[in-house]
Amino acid sequence: MKGFVFNIQRFSINDGPGIRTTVFVKGCNLRCRWCHNPESISPKQEIQYFPEKCVMCGKCMEVCPTGAHFINHFGEKVFDRSKCNCCGLCVQNCLYDALIQVGSYMEADEVIETVKKDIEYYRNSGGGVTFSGGEPMLQKEFVKEVFDRTKALGIHNALDTAANVPWGDLEYVLPSVDLVLLDLKAMDSAVHQQATGVPNERILENAVKLSQKEVDIIVRIPVVPGINDTEGNMNKTAEFIKDFKRLARVELLPYHDMGVDKYSSLGKSANEAVFETPSREKMEKLAACFSKHNIAVCVE
Ligand code: SF4
Ligand code: SF4
């Protein structure tokens, strides 16, 4: 079974407890305006181009079968994505890392071999493997195969999901999942729709069903100014999750602009993705909405 993966990050400490290996799959069914992993959104291969690294050596122009790389009449190097079929030849021939291919099909075996390399670190730190994305649940067979096999090896499995999928899909992978990192964006469905492209009813229904299963849950909330950074939204979220039986904690993740530069490398505009970073004081205030319901909360 192959999955479509855009990164495997070893020694990750932000995607669940302990030291982890995070497998990032490519393809997402949300369009969060603040997304800091724009390379995770499309379910297709993409070419990233970093003009600041280009030394105009001309190699890409020589090898590209479709003429997507050329020098225009101003003497500038141009990459015309509309002509690109993602064959990867230019990437292989660029010695300066100005071109990078994003997304590759990987066998479950290959992923498991990488995950196994750090098994001692997981044991010593309480870590394991995390599937993130993109939306891992859009590749449920691949996720299940990897998780079934890592569980058999005694590795802790965490699934990072926005839960915007049919309940049956979540039920299918859950037997091998130890922890769900449940991403909740906004409690008001109209706000959710406007900010992510989809309403939240199915997500919230799935969240309630997950809370009734024997699986640990960490609720993760990106805090984005002007979208969901109100005490009203956090109070509603706290009310909604306070009776989840295996809720470990809430993690509030302040918006940061570290992904903004990636947009232009993919030929996309970052305008919609630029927000202010919330202050520490603001984050503490929002965290208090959970503390007052006796919900453990941390600010990343
Ligand atoms: S191969 Fe790389 S460095 Fe050379 S012209 Fe193309 S993008 Fe620039
Ligand atoms: S990936 Fe292939 S088609 Fe696309 S620009 Fe590079 S060489 Fe040309």
PDB file of N, CA and C and ligand atoms in Angstrom, residues 49 54-61 77 94 96 98-99, ligand 1:
ATOM      1  N   TYR A  49       9.732  26.657  -6.285  1.00  0.00           N
ATOM      2  CA  TYR A  49      10.828  27.377  -6.947  1.00  0.00           C
ATOM      3  C   TYR A  49      11.250  28.552  -6.065  1.00  0.00           C
ATOM      4  N   CYS A  54      18.525  30.747  -7.299  1.00  0.00           N
ATOM      5  CA  CYS A  54      18.860  30.455  -8.696  1.00  0.00           C
ATOM      6  C   CYS A  54      20.094  31.255  -9.130  1.00  0.00           C
ATOM      7  N   VAL A  55      21.077  30.544  -9.741  1.00  0.00           N
ATOM      8  CA  VAL A  55      22.290  31.214 -10.219  1.00  0.00           C
ATOM      9  C   VAL A  55      22.280  31.327 -11.743  1.00  0.00           C
ATOM     10  N   MET A  56      21.133  31.051 -12.349  1.00  0.00           N
ATOM     11  CA  MET A  56      20.960  31.144 -13.814  1.00  0.00           C
ATOM     12  C   MET A  56      21.916  30.209 -14.564  1.00  0.00           C
ATOM     13  N   CYS A  57      22.162  29.040 -14.031  1.00  0.00           N
ATOM     14  CA  CYS A  57      23.095  28.123 -14.693  1.00  0.00           C
ATOM     15  C   CYS A  57      22.507  27.570 -15.995  1.00  0.00           C
ATOM     16  N   GLY A  58      21.178  27.575 -16.096  1.00  0.00           N
ATOM     17  CA  GLY A  58      20.538  27.161 -17.344  1.00  0.00           C
ATOM     18  C   GLY A  58      20.227  25.676 -17.448  1.00  0.00           C
ATOM     19  N   LYS A  59      20.606  24.886 -16.441  1.00  0.00           N
ATOM     20  CA  LYS A  59      20.402  23.428 -16.502  1.00  0.00           C
ATOM     21  C   LYS A  59      18.930  23.069 -16.665  1.00  0.00           C
ATOM     22  N   CYS A  60      18.071  23.730 -15.891  1.00  0.00           N
ATOM     23  CA  CYS A  60      16.638  23.408 -15.949  1.00  0.00           C
ATOM     24  C   CYS A  60      16.089  23.674 -17.355  1.00  0.00           C
ATOM     25  N   MET A  61      16.580  24.724 -17.992  1.00  0.00           N
ATOM     26  CA  MET A  61      16.103  25.063 -19.346  1.00  0.00           C
ATOM     27  C   MET A  61      16.520  24.000 -20.351  1.00  0.00           C
ATOM     28  N   LYS A  77      14.974  35.041 -15.311  1.00  0.00           N
ATOM     29  CA  LYS A  77      14.660  33.610 -15.334  1.00  0.00           C
ATOM     30  C   LYS A  77      13.181  33.444 -14.924  1.00  0.00           C
ATOM     31  N   CYS A  94      18.965  20.632 -10.922  1.00  0.00           N
ATOM     32  CA  CYS A  94      19.310  21.904 -10.276  1.00  0.00           C
ATOM     33  C   CYS A  94      20.234  21.609  -9.094  1.00  0.00           C
ATOM     34  N   TYR A  96      21.488  23.729  -7.072  1.00  0.00           N
ATOM     35  CA  TYR A  96      21.488  24.836  -6.109  1.00  0.00           C
ATOM     36  C   TYR A  96      20.247  24.854  -5.216  1.00  0.00           C
ATOM     37  N   ALA A  98      17.299  25.329  -5.915  1.00  0.00           N
ATOM     38  CA  ALA A  98      16.308  26.361  -6.264  1.00  0.00           C
ATOM     39  C   ALA A  98      14.979  25.728  -6.653  1.00  0.00           C
ATOM     40  N   LEU A  99      15.012  24.424  -6.928  1.00  0.00           N
ATOM     41  CA  LEU A  99      13.794  23.701  -7.321  1.00  0.00           C
ATOM     42  C   LEU A  99      13.636  22.468  -6.432  1.00  0.00           C
TER      43      LEU A  99
HETATM   44  S1  SF4 B   1      18.910  24.702 -12.655  1.00  0.00           S
HETATM   45 FE1  SF4 B   1      18.430  25.760 -10.731  1.00  0.00          FE
HETATM   46  S2  SF4 B   1      20.045  27.278 -10.509  1.00  0.00           S
HETATM   47 FE2  SF4 B   1      20.103  26.592 -12.648  1.00  0.00          FE
HETATM   48  S3  SF4 B   1      18.827  28.062 -13.760  1.00  0.00           S
HETATM   49 FE3  SF4 B   1      17.507  26.369 -13.176  1.00  0.00          FE
HETATM   50  S4  SF4 B   1      16.609  26.962 -11.210  1.00  0.00           S
HETATM   51 FE4  SF4 B   1      18.362  28.281 -11.583  1.00  0.00          FE
END
